[in-house]
mmCIF file of C-alpha atoms in Angstrom:
data_model
loop_
_atom_site.group_PDB
_atom_site.id
_atom_site.type_symbol
_atom_site.label_atom_id
_atom_site.label_comp_id
_atom_site.label_asym_id
_atom_site.label_seq_id
_atom_site.Cartn_x
_atom_site.Cartn_y
_atom_site.Cartn_z
ATOM 1 C CA MET L 210 -16.820 -16.290 16.581
ATOM 2 C CA MET L 211 -17.395 -16.417 20.309
ATOM 3 C CA LEU L 212 -19.077 -13.761 22.341
ATOM 4 C CA GLY L 213 -16.788 -11.237 24.005
ATOM 5 C CA HIS L 214 -13.817 -11.687 21.715
ATOM 6 C CA THR L 215 -11.775 -8.743 20.797
ATOM 7 C CA ILE L 216 -9.493 -7.878 17.923
ATOM 8 C CA GLY L 217 -6.593 -8.444 20.292
ATOM 9 C CA SER L 218 -7.829 -11.752 21.648
ATOM 10 C CA MET L 219 -8.354 -13.150 18.074
ATOM 11 C CA LEU L 220 -4.719 -12.028 17.319
ATOM 12 C CA ASP L 221 -3.515 -13.727 20.381
ATOM 13 C CA ARG L 222 -5.265 -17.067 19.481
ATOM 14 C CA GLN L 223 -3.230 -17.159 16.331
ATOM 15 C CA LYS L 224 -0.005 -16.656 18.433
ATOM 16 C CA GLY L 225 0.232 -13.051 17.276
ATOM 17 C CA PHE L 226 -0.157 -13.699 13.491
ATOM 18 C CA GLY L 227 -3.238 -12.404 11.873
ATOM 19 C CA PRO L 228 -4.066 -15.145 9.207
ATOM 20 C CA GLY L 229 -6.379 -12.863 7.118
ATOM 21 C CA PHE L 230 -3.622 -10.209 6.602
ATOM 22 C CA ASP L 231 -2.006 -12.590 3.913
ATOM 23 C CA PHE L 232 -5.320 -12.695 2.037
ATOM 24 C CA LEU L 233 -5.904 -9.063 2.361
ATOM 25 C CA ARG L 234 -2.485 -8.112 1.191
ATOM 26 C CA ILE L 235 -2.668 -10.124 -2.159
ATOM 27 C CA ALA L 236 -6.340 -9.150 -2.678
ATOM 28 C CA LEU L 237 -5.708 -5.509 -2.308
ATOM 29 C CA ALA L 238 -2.577 -5.668 -4.445
ATOM 30 C CA ILE L 239 -4.718 -7.315 -7.338
ATOM 31 C CA SER L 240 -7.551 -4.806 -6.679
ATOM 32 C CA VAL L 241 -5.052 -1.894 -7.530
ATOM 33 C CA VAL L 242 -4.216 -3.690 -10.818
ATOM 34 C CA ALA L 243 -7.905 -4.020 -11.702
ATOM 35 C CA ALA L 244 -8.704 -0.473 -10.767
ATOM 36 C CA HIS L 245 -6.007 0.756 -13.054
ATOM 37 C CA ALA L 246 -7.129 -1.514 -15.947
ATOM 38 C CA PRO L 247 -9.778 0.761 -17.493
ATOM 39 C CA TYR L 248 -7.574 3.777 -17.278
ATOM 40 C CA VAL L 249 -4.691 2.012 -18.944
ATOM 41 C CA ALA L 250 -6.759 0.595 -21.694
ATOM 42 C CA GLY L 251 -8.700 3.902 -22.407
ATOM 43 C CA GLY L 252 -6.962 6.776 -20.565
ATOM 44 C CA SER L 253 -10.214 8.070 -19.367
ATOM 45 C CA GLY L 254 -10.678 9.205 -15.757
ATOM 46 C CA ASP L 255 -14.352 8.918 -16.108
ATOM 47 C CA GLY L 256 -14.329 5.470 -14.554
ATOM 48 C CA GLU L 257 -13.075 6.866 -11.256
ATOM 49 C CA GLN L 258 -15.734 9.537 -11.224
ATOM 50 C CA ALA L 259 -18.557 7.256 -12.257
ATOM 51 C CA TRP L 260 -21.514 6.426 -9.841
ATOM 52 C CA ILE L 261 -20.439 3.618 -7.746
ATOM 53 C CA ALA L 262 -17.067 2.943 -9.298
ATOM 54 C CA TRP L 263 -15.383 5.734 -7.485
ATOM 55 C CA PHE L 264 -15.534 3.967 -4.102
ATOM 56 C CA PRO L 265 -13.014 1.088 -4.815
ATOM 57 C CA HIS L 266 -10.502 3.756 -5.697
ATOM 58 C CA TYR L 267 -11.103 5.349 -2.223
ATOM 59 C CA ALA L 268 -11.301 2.166 -0.298
ATOM 60 C CA ILE L 269 -8.329 0.055 -1.584
ATOM 61 C CA LEU L 270 -5.694 2.319 -0.369
ATOM 62 C CA VAL L 271 -7.442 3.202 2.763
ATOM 63 C CA MET L 272 -7.230 -0.409 3.633
ATOM 64 C CA PHE L 273 -3.666 -0.857 2.384
ATOM 65 C CA PHE L 274 -2.499 2.032 4.685
ATOM 66 C CA ALA L 275 -4.750 0.984 7.605
ATOM 67 C CA LEU L 276 -3.224 -2.486 7.188
ATOM 68 C CA SER L 277 0.323 -0.913 7.152
ATOM 69 C CA GLY L 278 -0.445 1.129 10.434
ATOM 70 C CA PHE L 279 -1.930 -1.889 12.333
ATOM 71 C CA LEU L 280 0.995 -4.156 11.531
ATOM 72 C CA ILE L 281 3.798 -1.649 11.858
ATOM 73 C CA ALA L 282 2.513 -0.487 15.380
ATOM 74 C CA ALA L 283 3.933 -3.784 16.596
ATOM 75 C CA SER L 284 7.293 -3.068 15.204
ATOM 76 C CA GLY L 285 7.310 0.429 16.726
ATOM 77 C CA LEU L 286 6.432 -1.112 20.135
ATOM 78 C CA ARG L 287 9.215 -3.686 20.004
ATOM 79 C CA LEU L 288 12.145 -2.166 18.080
ATOM 80 C CA SER L 289 14.370 0.633 18.853
ATOM 81 C CA LEU L 290 14.162 3.672 16.360
ATOM 82 C CA ARG L 291 17.320 2.612 14.555
ATOM 83 C CA GLU L 292 16.076 -0.976 14.277
ATOM 84 C CA PHE L 293 12.695 0.201 13.163
ATOM 85 C CA LEU L 294 14.047 2.446 10.401
ATOM 86 C CA THR L 295 16.607 -0.025 9.259
ATOM 87 C CA ASN L 296 13.978 -2.751 9.061
ATOM 88 C CA ARG L 297 11.499 -0.476 7.002
ATOM 89 C CA GLY L 298 14.373 0.736 4.662
ATOM 90 C CA MET L 299 15.451 -2.768 3.956
ATOM 91 C CA ARG L 300 12.005 -3.970 3.460
ATOM 92 C CA ILE L 301 10.884 -1.195 1.096
ATOM 93 C CA ILE L 302 13.816 0.420 -0.747
ATOM 94 C CA PRO L 303 15.524 -2.539 -2.289
ATOM 95 C CA ALA L 304 12.633 -3.849 -4.288
ATOM 96 C CA LEU L 305 11.555 -0.306 -5.221
ATOM 97 C CA ALA L 306 15.064 0.641 -6.424
ATOM 98 C CA VAL L 307 15.190 -2.534 -8.614
ATOM 99 C CA GLU L 308 11.779 -1.709 -10.163
ATOM 100 C CA ILE L 309 12.857 1.811 -10.869
ATOM 101 C CA VAL L 310 16.295 0.762 -12.413
ATOM 102 C CA LEU L 311 14.719 -1.857 -14.656
ATOM 103 C CA SER L 312 11.975 0.731 -15.774
ATOM 104 C CA ALA L 313 14.608 3.323 -16.727
ATOM 105 C CA LEU L 314 17.304 1.123 -18.122
ATOM 106 C CA ILE L 315 15.460 -1.760 -19.706
ATOM 107 C CA LEU L 316 11.786 -1.025 -20.265
ATOM 108 C CA GLY L 317 12.561 2.635 -21.155
ATOM 109 C CA PRO L 318 14.984 1.899 -24.053
ATOM 110 C CA ILE L 319 12.706 -0.821 -25.461
ATOM 111 C CA PHE L 320 9.442 1.333 -25.487
ATOM 112 C CA THR L 321 10.731 4.837 -26.085
ATOM 113 C CA ALA L 322 9.720 6.571 -29.206
ATOM 114 C CA LEU L 323 13.038 8.419 -29.147
ATOM 115 C CA PRO L 324 16.375 7.373 -30.606
ATOM 116 C CA LEU L 325 18.390 5.743 -27.940
ATOM 117 C CA SER L 326 21.091 8.282 -28.093
ATOM 118 C CA ASP L 327 18.360 10.976 -27.312
ATOM 119 C CA TYR L 328 16.810 8.753 -24.491
ATOM 120 C CA PHE L 329 20.092 8.399 -22.650
ATOM 121 C CA THR L 330 21.119 11.984 -22.878
ATOM 122 C CA ASN L 331 17.636 13.270 -21.848
ATOM 123 C CA PHE L 332 17.689 14.612 -18.197
ATOM 124 C CA GLY L 333 14.288 13.055 -17.697
ATOM 125 C CA THR L 334 15.774 9.556 -17.894
ATOM 126 C CA TYR L 335 17.916 10.152 -14.983
ATOM 127 C CA LYS L 336 15.451 12.167 -13.087
ATOM 128 C CA TYR L 337 13.307 8.984 -13.085
ATOM 129 C CA PHE L 338 15.691 7.556 -10.348
ATOM 130 C CA THR L 339 14.507 10.021 -7.797
ATOM 131 C CA ASN L 340 11.368 7.946 -7.361
ATOM 132 C CA ILE L 341 13.639 5.780 -5.139
ATOM 133 C CA VAL L 342 13.673 8.578 -2.498
ATOM 134 C CA GLY L 343 10.173 9.618 -2.899
ATOM 135 C CA LEU L 344 10.508 12.478 -5.262
ATOM 136 C CA VAL L 345 7.936 11.107 -7.886
ATOM 137 C CA ASN L 346 8.320 11.381 -11.543
ATOM 138 C CA TYR L 347 5.874 9.495 -13.634
ATOM 139 C CA VAL L 348 7.285 9.633 -17.173
ATOM 140 C CA LEU L 349 10.317 8.565 -19.038
ATOM 141 C CA PRO L 350 11.269 10.343 -22.265
ATOM 142 C CA GLY L 351 9.108 8.989 -25.105
ATOM 143 C CA VAL L 352 8.096 5.890 -23.196
ATOM 144 C CA PHE L 353 4.527 4.848 -23.792
ATOM 145 C CA SER L 354 3.995 8.022 -25.699
ATOM 146 C CA GLY L 355 1.456 6.293 -27.860
ATOM 147 C CA ASN L 356 -0.731 4.941 -24.902
ATOM 148 C CA PRO L 357 -3.702 6.832 -23.704
ATOM 149 C CA ALA L 358 -2.093 6.938 -20.218
ATOM 150 C CA PRO L 359 1.268 8.713 -20.262
ATOM 151 C CA GLU L 360 2.771 7.388 -16.951
ATOM 152 C CA VAL L 361 5.314 4.633 -16.672
ATOM 153 C CA ASN L 362 4.211 3.715 -13.104
ATOM 154 C CA SER L 363 1.126 5.612 -11.746
ATOM 155 C CA SER L 364 1.329 3.656 -8.507
ATOM 156 C CA LEU L 365 4.377 5.438 -7.401
ATOM 157 C CA TRP L 366 2.273 8.404 -6.119
ATOM 158 C CA THR L 367 1.817 6.697 -2.878
ATOM 159 C CA VAL L 368 5.552 6.451 -2.087
ATOM 160 C CA PRO L 369 5.923 9.846 -0.518
ATOM 161 C CA PHE L 370 3.023 9.032 1.640
ATOM 162 C CA GLU L 371 4.337 5.905 2.679
ATOM 163 C CA TYR L 372 7.602 7.571 3.583
ATOM 164 C CA GLY L 373 5.657 10.237 5.323
ATOM 165 C CA CYS L 374 3.961 7.664 7.519
ATOM 166 C CA TYR L 375 7.224 6.201 8.514
ATOM 167 C CA ALA L 376 8.345 9.641 9.438
ATOM 168 C CA LEU L 377 5.189 9.977 11.649
ATOM 169 C CA MET L 378 5.926 6.539 13.274
ATOM 170 C CA THR L 379 9.470 7.877 13.973
ATOM 171 C CA VAL L 380 7.944 10.793 15.898
ATOM 172 C CA PHE L 381 5.686 8.437 17.655
ATOM 173 C CA ILE L 382 8.660 6.281 18.722
ATOM 174 C CA LEU L 383 10.817 9.253 19.688
ATOM 175 C CA PHE L 384 8.111 10.803 21.946
ATOM 176 C CA GLY L 385 6.594 7.525 23.365
ATOM 177 C CA LEU L 386 3.166 8.302 21.730
ATOM 178 C CA LEU L 387 2.567 4.525 20.951
ATOM 179 C CA ARG L 388 2.089 4.232 24.832
ATOM 180 C CA LYS L 389 -0.443 7.098 24.596
ATOM 181 C CA PRO L 390 -3.092 5.882 21.880
ATOM 182 C CA PRO L 391 -5.452 8.791 22.558
ATOM 183 C CA LEU L 392 -2.931 11.178 21.044
ATOM 184 C CA ILE L 393 -2.725 8.999 17.881
ATOM 185 C CA VAL L 394 -6.339 9.259 17.448
ATOM 186 C CA LEU L 395 -6.267 12.884 18.161
ATOM 187 C CA GLY L 396 -3.486 13.323 15.433
ATOM 188 C CA ALA L 397 -5.834 11.669 12.937
ATOM 189 C CA LEU L 398 -8.677 13.918 13.832
ATOM 190 C CA VAL L 399 -6.467 16.997 13.673
ATOM 191 C CA LEU L 400 -5.552 16.154 9.932
ATOM 192 C CA VAL L 401 -9.288 15.648 9.082
ATOM 193 C CA GLY L 402 -10.123 18.818 10.981
ATOM 194 C CA ILE L 403 -7.651 20.905 9.153
ATOM 195 C CA GLY L 404 -8.919 19.538 5.807
ATOM 196 C CA LEU L 405 -12.491 20.417 6.915
ATOM 197 C CA ALA L 406 -11.430 24.002 7.794
ATOM 198 C CA LEU L 407 -9.665 24.421 4.389
ATOM 199 C CA VAL L 408 -12.838 23.245 2.625
ATOM 200 C CA LEU L 409 -15.071 25.631 4.646
ATOM 201 C CA ALA L 410 -12.561 28.374 3.710
ATOM 202 C CA GLY L 411 -13.072 27.621 -0.051
ATOM 203 C CA HIS L 412 -9.842 25.550 -0.682
ATOM 204 C CA GLY L 413 -11.469 22.375 -1.748
ATOM 205 C CA ALA L 414 -9.232 20.211 -3.917
ATOM 206 C CA GLN L 415 -10.224 19.182 -7.316
ATOM 207 C CA PRO L 416 -7.861 16.351 -8.049
ATOM 208 C CA SER L 417 -7.592 15.059 -11.733
ATOM 209 C CA GLN L 418 -7.275 11.609 -12.689
ATOM 210 C CA LEU L 419 -3.695 11.902 -13.679
ATOM 211 C CA PRO L 420 -1.128 12.198 -10.736
ATOM 212 C CA ALA L 421 0.074 15.570 -9.638
ATOM 213 C CA GLY L 422 2.806 16.725 -11.975
ATOM 214 C CA VAL L 423 1.288 15.074 -15.081
ATOM 215 C CA ALA L 424 -1.993 17.101 -15.409
ATOM 216 C CA GLY L 425 -4.008 19.669 -13.727
ATOM 217 C CA THR L 426 -3.556 23.281 -12.642
ATOM 218 C CA LEU L 427 -1.102 24.451 -10.256
ATOM 219 C CA HIS L 428 -3.651 24.742 -7.622
ATOM 220 C CA ASP L 429 -4.683 21.050 -8.310
ATOM 221 C CA ARG L 430 -1.168 19.766 -8.058
ATOM 222 C CA ILE L 431 -0.609 21.468 -4.695
ATOM 223 C CA PHE L 432 -3.866 20.352 -3.091
ATOM 224 C CA SER L 433 -3.969 16.864 -4.651
ATOM 225 C CA THR L 434 -0.696 15.860 -2.837
ATOM 226 C CA ALA L 435 -1.372 17.894 0.451
ATOM 227 C CA PRO L 436 -1.824 15.962 3.641
ATOM 228 C CA PHE L 437 -5.156 17.693 4.435
ATOM 229 C CA LEU L 438 -6.866 17.631 0.960
ATOM 230 C CA GLY L 439 -7.176 15.525 -2.100
ATOM 231 C CA ARG L 440 -6.790 11.867 -2.758
ATOM 232 C CA GLY L 441 -3.525 11.571 -0.615
ATOM 233 C CA ALA L 442 -5.244 12.947 2.440
ATOM 234 C CA LYS L 443 -6.875 9.790 3.380
ATOM 235 C CA LEU L 444 -3.604 7.783 3.621
ATOM 236 C CA PRO L 445 -1.983 9.365 6.807
ATOM 237 C CA VAL L 446 -5.461 9.255 8.390
ATOM 238 C CA ALA L 447 -5.893 5.566 7.684
ATOM 239 C CA PHE L 448 -2.337 4.827 8.776
ATOM 240 C CA MET L 449 -2.901 6.444 12.214
ATOM 241 C CA LEU L 450 -6.230 4.763 12.645
ATOM 242 C CA GLY L 451 -4.572 1.458 11.824
ATOM 243 C CA ILE L 452 -2.040 2.155 14.589
ATOM 244 C CA ALA L 453 -4.857 3.251 16.909
ATOM 245 C CA ILE L 454 -6.824 0.006 16.585
ATOM 246 C CA TYR L 455 -3.661 -2.073 17.095
ATOM 247 C CA LEU L 456 -2.927 -0.218 20.300
ATOM 248 C CA TYR L 457 -6.668 -0.522 21.485
ATOM 249 C CA ARG L 458 -6.951 -4.035 20.142
ATOM 250 C CA ASP L 459 -7.819 -5.492 23.429
ATOM 251 C CA ARG L 460 -10.807 -3.098 23.963
ATOM 252 C CA ILE L 461 -12.239 -3.277 20.397
ATOM 253 C CA PRO L 462 -14.708 -5.997 19.910
ATOM 254 C CA TYR L 463 -14.474 -8.665 17.235
ATOM 255 C CA ASN L 464 -18.144 -8.410 16.437
ATOM 256 C CA GLY L 465 -20.044 -9.590 13.390
ATOM 257 C CA TRP L 466 -22.724 -6.951 13.849
ATOM 258 C CA LEU L 467 -20.238 -4.258 14.083
ATOM 259 C CA LEU L 468 -18.610 -5.476 10.798
ATOM 260 C CA ALA L 469 -21.998 -5.485 9.090
ATOM 261 C CA ALA L 470 -22.634 -1.903 10.286
ATOM 262 C CA CYS L 471 -19.321 -0.750 8.977
ATOM 263 C CA CYS L 472 -19.996 -2.606 5.615
ATOM 264 C CA ALA L 473 -23.516 -0.958 5.410
ATOM 265 C CA LEU L 474 -21.963 2.492 6.084
ATOM 266 C CA CYS L 475 -19.463 1.886 3.238
ATOM 267 C CA ALA L 476 -22.217 0.599 0.893
ATOM 268 C CA GLY L 477 -24.398 3.618 1.512
ATOM 269 C CA ALA L 478 -21.515 5.996 0.797
ATOM 270 C CA ALA L 479 -20.727 4.101 -2.471
ATOM 271 C CA LEU L 480 -24.458 4.315 -3.573
ATOM 272 C CA LEU L 481 -25.117 7.907 -2.453
ATOM 273 C CA GLY L 482 -21.856 9.529 -2.263
ATOM 274 C CA PRO L 483 -20.708 11.547 -5.454
ATOM 275 C CA ALA L 484 -17.218 10.843 -6.709
ATOM 276 C CA ASP L 485 -15.786 14.023 -5.571
ATOM 277 C CA TRP L 486 -16.200 12.809 -2.004
ATOM 278 C CA MET L 487 -12.812 11.222 -2.642
ATOM 279 C CA SER L 488 -11.241 14.637 -1.997
ATOM 280 C CA GLN L 489 -13.480 15.575 0.873
ATOM 281 C CA PRO L 490 -12.379 15.399 4.596
ATOM 282 C CA VAL L 491 -15.792 14.309 5.472
ATOM 283 C CA LEU L 492 -15.265 10.995 3.786
ATOM 284 C CA ASN L 493 -12.181 10.500 5.799
ATOM 285 C CA LEU L 494 -14.021 11.255 8.932
ATOM 286 C CA LEU L 495 -17.035 8.939 8.475
ATOM 287 C CA ILE L 496 -15.880 6.217 6.123
ATOM 288 C CA ALA L 497 -12.157 5.682 6.796
ATOM 289 C CA PRO L 498 -12.773 4.432 10.383
ATOM 290 C CA ALA L 499 -15.256 1.942 9.027
ATOM 291 C CA LEU L 500 -12.804 0.674 6.500
ATOM 292 C CA VAL L 501 -10.100 0.502 9.148
ATOM 293 C CA TYR L 502 -12.323 -1.727 11.305
ATOM 294 C CA ILE L 503 -13.182 -4.037 8.352
ATOM 295 C CA THR L 504 -9.442 -4.433 7.597
ATOM 296 C CA ALA L 505 -8.646 -5.289 11.241
ATOM 297 C CA TYR L 506 -11.524 -7.607 11.531
ATOM 298 C CA LEU L 507 -10.717 -9.618 8.384
ATOM 299 C CA GLY L 508 -6.834 -9.470 9.118
ATOM 300 C CA VAL L 509 -7.370 -11.523 12.305
ATOM 301 C CA SER L 510 -9.923 -13.736 10.812
ATOM 302 C CA LYS L 511 -9.155 -17.131 9.131
ATOM 303 C CA LEU L 512 -9.617 -16.142 5.484
ATOM 304 C CA PRO L 513 -8.666 -18.556 2.631
ATOM 305 C CA ARG L 514 -5.226 -18.886 1.759
ATOM 306 C CA LEU L 515 -4.516 -17.890 -1.950
ATOM 307 C CA PRO L 516 -2.241 -20.128 -4.135
ATOM 308 C CA LEU L 517 0.076 -16.971 -4.411
ATOM 309 C CA ILE L 518 0.625 -16.903 -0.669
ATOM 310 C CA SER L 519 2.068 -20.494 -0.520
ATOM 311 C CA ARG L 520 4.907 -19.448 -2.673
ATOM 312 C CA GLY L 521 5.917 -16.181 -0.930
ATOM 313 C CA ASP L 522 4.743 -12.609 -0.301
ATOM 314 C CA TYR L 523 4.049 -11.383 -3.826
ATOM 315 C CA SER L 524 1.899 -8.370 -2.877
ATOM 316 C CA TYR L 525 4.627 -5.816 -2.943
ATOM 317 C CA GLY L 526 5.931 -6.926 -6.308
ATOM 318 C CA ILE L 527 2.406 -6.904 -7.722
ATOM 319 C CA TYR L 528 1.958 -3.340 -6.515
ATOM 320 C CA LEU L 529 5.214 -2.257 -7.922
ATOM 321 C CA TYR L 530 5.200 -3.972 -11.188
ATOM 322 C CA GLY L 531 1.398 -3.876 -11.997
ATOM 323 C CA PHE L 532 1.145 -0.422 -13.782
ATOM 324 C CA PRO L 533 4.314 -0.776 -15.981
ATOM 325 C CA VAL L 534 3.421 -4.217 -17.134
ATOM 326 C CA GLN L 535 -0.156 -3.120 -17.777
ATOM 327 C CA GLN L 536 1.309 -0.352 -20.055
ATOM 328 C CA VAL L 537 3.409 -2.902 -21.970
ATOM 329 C CA VAL L 538 0.316 -5.061 -22.508
ATOM 330 C CA ARG L 539 -1.530 -2.106 -23.782
ATOM 331 C CA VAL L 540 1.392 -1.618 -26.398
ATOM 332 C CA TRP L 541 1.168 -5.119 -27.341
ATOM 333 C CA LEU L 542 -2.637 -5.600 -27.536
ATOM 334 C CA PRO L 543 -4.108 -2.105 -28.090
ATOM 335 C CA HIS L 544 -7.453 -3.300 -29.314
ATOM 336 C CA ALA L 545 -8.085 -6.085 -26.972
ATOM 337 C CA PRO L 546 -10.936 -5.834 -24.546
ATOM 338 C CA VAL L 547 -9.963 -4.507 -20.930
ATOM 339 C CA ILE L 548 -10.554 -7.924 -19.417
ATOM 340 C CA ILE L 549 -8.220 -9.619 -21.699
ATOM 341 C CA GLN L 550 -5.526 -6.896 -21.197
ATOM 342 C CA PHE L 551 -6.014 -7.257 -17.396
ATOM 343 C CA ALA L 552 -5.880 -11.076 -17.516
ATOM 344 C CA ILE L 553 -2.672 -11.189 -19.458
ATOM 345 C CA ALA L 554 -1.094 -8.310 -17.574
ATOM 346 C CA LEU L 555 -1.934 -10.156 -14.261
ATOM 347 C CA LEU L 556 -0.243 -13.341 -15.332
ATOM 348 C CA LEU L 557 2.872 -11.301 -16.175
ATOM 349 C CA ILE L 558 2.784 -9.247 -13.204
ATOM 350 C CA THR L 559 2.750 -12.322 -11.008
ATOM 351 C CA LEU L 560 5.813 -13.549 -12.741
ATOM 352 C CA PHE L 561 7.636 -10.247 -12.092
ATOM 353 C CA ALA L 562 6.313 -10.260 -8.405
ATOM 354 C CA ALA L 563 7.753 -13.741 -7.957
ATOM 355 C CA PHE L 564 11.119 -12.492 -9.320
ATOM 356 C CA SER L 565 10.904 -9.621 -6.897
ATOM 357 C CA TRP L 566 10.229 -11.856 -3.944
ATOM 358 C CA HIS L 567 12.576 -14.700 -4.619
ATOM 359 C CA TRP L 568 15.577 -12.687 -5.915
ATOM 360 C CA ILE L 569 15.320 -9.463 -4.014
ATOM 361 C CA GLU L 570 12.863 -9.332 -1.109
ATOM 362 C CA LYS L 571 13.509 -12.846 0.305
ATOM 363 C CA PRO L 572 17.244 -12.537 0.459
ATOM 364 C CA ILE L 573 16.878 -9.232 2.249
ATOM 365 C CA LEU L 574 14.718 -11.108 4.753
ATOM 366 C CA LYS L 575 17.832 -13.166 5.666
ATOM 367 C CA LEU L 576 19.695 -9.844 6.471
ATOM 368 C CA ARG L 577 16.795 -8.654 8.591
ATOM 369 C CA SER L 578 16.309 -11.800 10.507
ATOM 370 C CA ARG L 579 18.765 -10.751 13.295
ATOM 371 C CA PHE L 580 16.004 -8.321 14.576
ATOM 372 C CA SER L 581 12.846 -9.276 12.864
ATOM 373 C CA PHE L 582 11.042 -12.366 13.937
ATOM 374 C CA VAL L 583 8.695 -12.108 11.095
ATOM 375 C CA ALA L 584 11.621 -12.300 8.729
ATOM 376 C CA ARG L 585 12.603 -15.456 10.456
ATOM 377 C CA GLU L 586 9.128 -16.789 10.390
ATOM 378 C CA ARG L 587 9.006 -16.178 6.560
ATOM 379 C CA LEU L 588 12.286 -17.984 5.938
ATOM 380 C CA ALA L 589 11.553 -20.898 8.431
ATOM 381 C CA PRO L 590 9.397 -23.020 5.963
ATOM 382 C CA ASP L 591 12.318 -22.854 3.328
ATOM 383 C CA ASP L 592 15.322 -22.659 5.431
ATOM 384 C CA ALA L 593 15.932 -25.504 7.833
ATOM 385 C CA ALA L 594 18.516 -23.460 9.613
ATOM 386 C CA ALA L 595 15.797 -21.106 11.170
ATOM 387 C CA PRO L 596 14.486 -22.875 14.172
ATOM 388 C CA ARG L 597 10.744 -22.426 14.385
ATOM 389 C CA GLN L 598 10.641 -23.160 18.160
ATOM 390 C CA ASP L 599 12.510 -19.919 18.785
ATOM 391 C CA ILE L 600 9.864 -17.991 16.761
ATOM 392 C CA ALA L 601 6.622 -18.669 18.551
ATOM 393 C CA PRO L 602 7.398 -17.356 21.923
ATOM 394 C CA LEU L 603 8.617 -14.083 20.291
ATOM 395 C CA ALA L 604 5.356 -13.907 18.202
ATOM 396 C CA VAL L 605 3.293 -14.323 21.394
ATOM 397 C CA ALA L 606 5.350 -11.853 23.359
ATOM 398 C CA ALA L 607 5.213 -9.160 20.638
ATOM 399 C CA SER L 608 1.738 -9.806 19.275
ATOM 400 C CA ALA L 609 3.118 -9.043 15.725
ATOM 401 C CA VAL L 610 1.835 -10.002 12.276
ATOM 402 C CA ARG L 611 2.946 -11.386 9.054
ATOM 403 C CA SER L 612 3.130 -8.987 6.344
ATOM 404 C CA ARG L 613 5.362 -6.836 4.019
ATOM 405 C CA HIS L 614 4.326 -3.979 6.440
ATOM 406 C CA SER L 615 5.311 -5.864 9.560
ATOM 407 C CA SER L 616 8.661 -6.116 10.842
#
């Protein structure tokens, strides 16, 4: 690291591609699988509420959404609104839809405790398809009914928040707010401020381990999915802060001491903060910005390239197929130690992620390549028809980044 570097200058040195984002994307996706492992194996929410173990549950998704905001900001600056929405829809929806269809029509019939006639005539089977449009349903009739955890795919709770973040970006593009970064920061502060006001007024959320709609009182279900309180409140804040740090990238220092300070702040919160801080806006105000800086710093750094990265972008597939595959392994090996269940599940999840990338996501990239230079960059190593010399100038001009969250 050289004195005077900024996040932006480090990004420019890599011709607009943050090499560390590849590592982060895979590492965070695998971390989600690891965080779910104790819950799937034992069905207890105590692990999330235990002393220091609560912090990864908070930090992983904050970093995921911060990474998303940082990378998507480049798309919002470069693309028209129509191109942006088309690009996002083609990147997110096809792979999600295939996972939902496979769960309902293949995994469900295999693992349901109901007769197949009852399964296919149950309204819940077809209601599950609404997950594609962000109307989350976690259970299929009789599926995994013998497992400690009742959900088919607990990870789907973030889908409405992801769609909501794209709606925020739509507003930012329509009103030119990406050219006015102070307003982006103000928006994040407003979300946190409303949450603080609600807490002071006695409306603090008490989210349960299970996703809203599966367990908890009506009050819990409302506030655990609200944009101001509960576990979901941190996601739009992280997304907007990720956008802001990209827009201010040429002013924000790439500094090891600042990184260390952010890490120390997070470590202090992990050690001293109670688990119920996960639902408190003060955590989003104090810790989320530190996690966003850590994400950006690591993203523009030269981190190791994992073996998974060399074969494609498997992170989205790992996230989508992680929980269902873990549930299947729990059925097969109900008495195996958690670490064994996790290891076997991760191997199978990687295979499904490879299927998703090579048979669904990568072909879609070819359709997106007309207006997405990152799609062209992804295809270039494997498709000789994609001229690499046309990509680098676009990368430098747009200062975009490689990721499932970038365009």
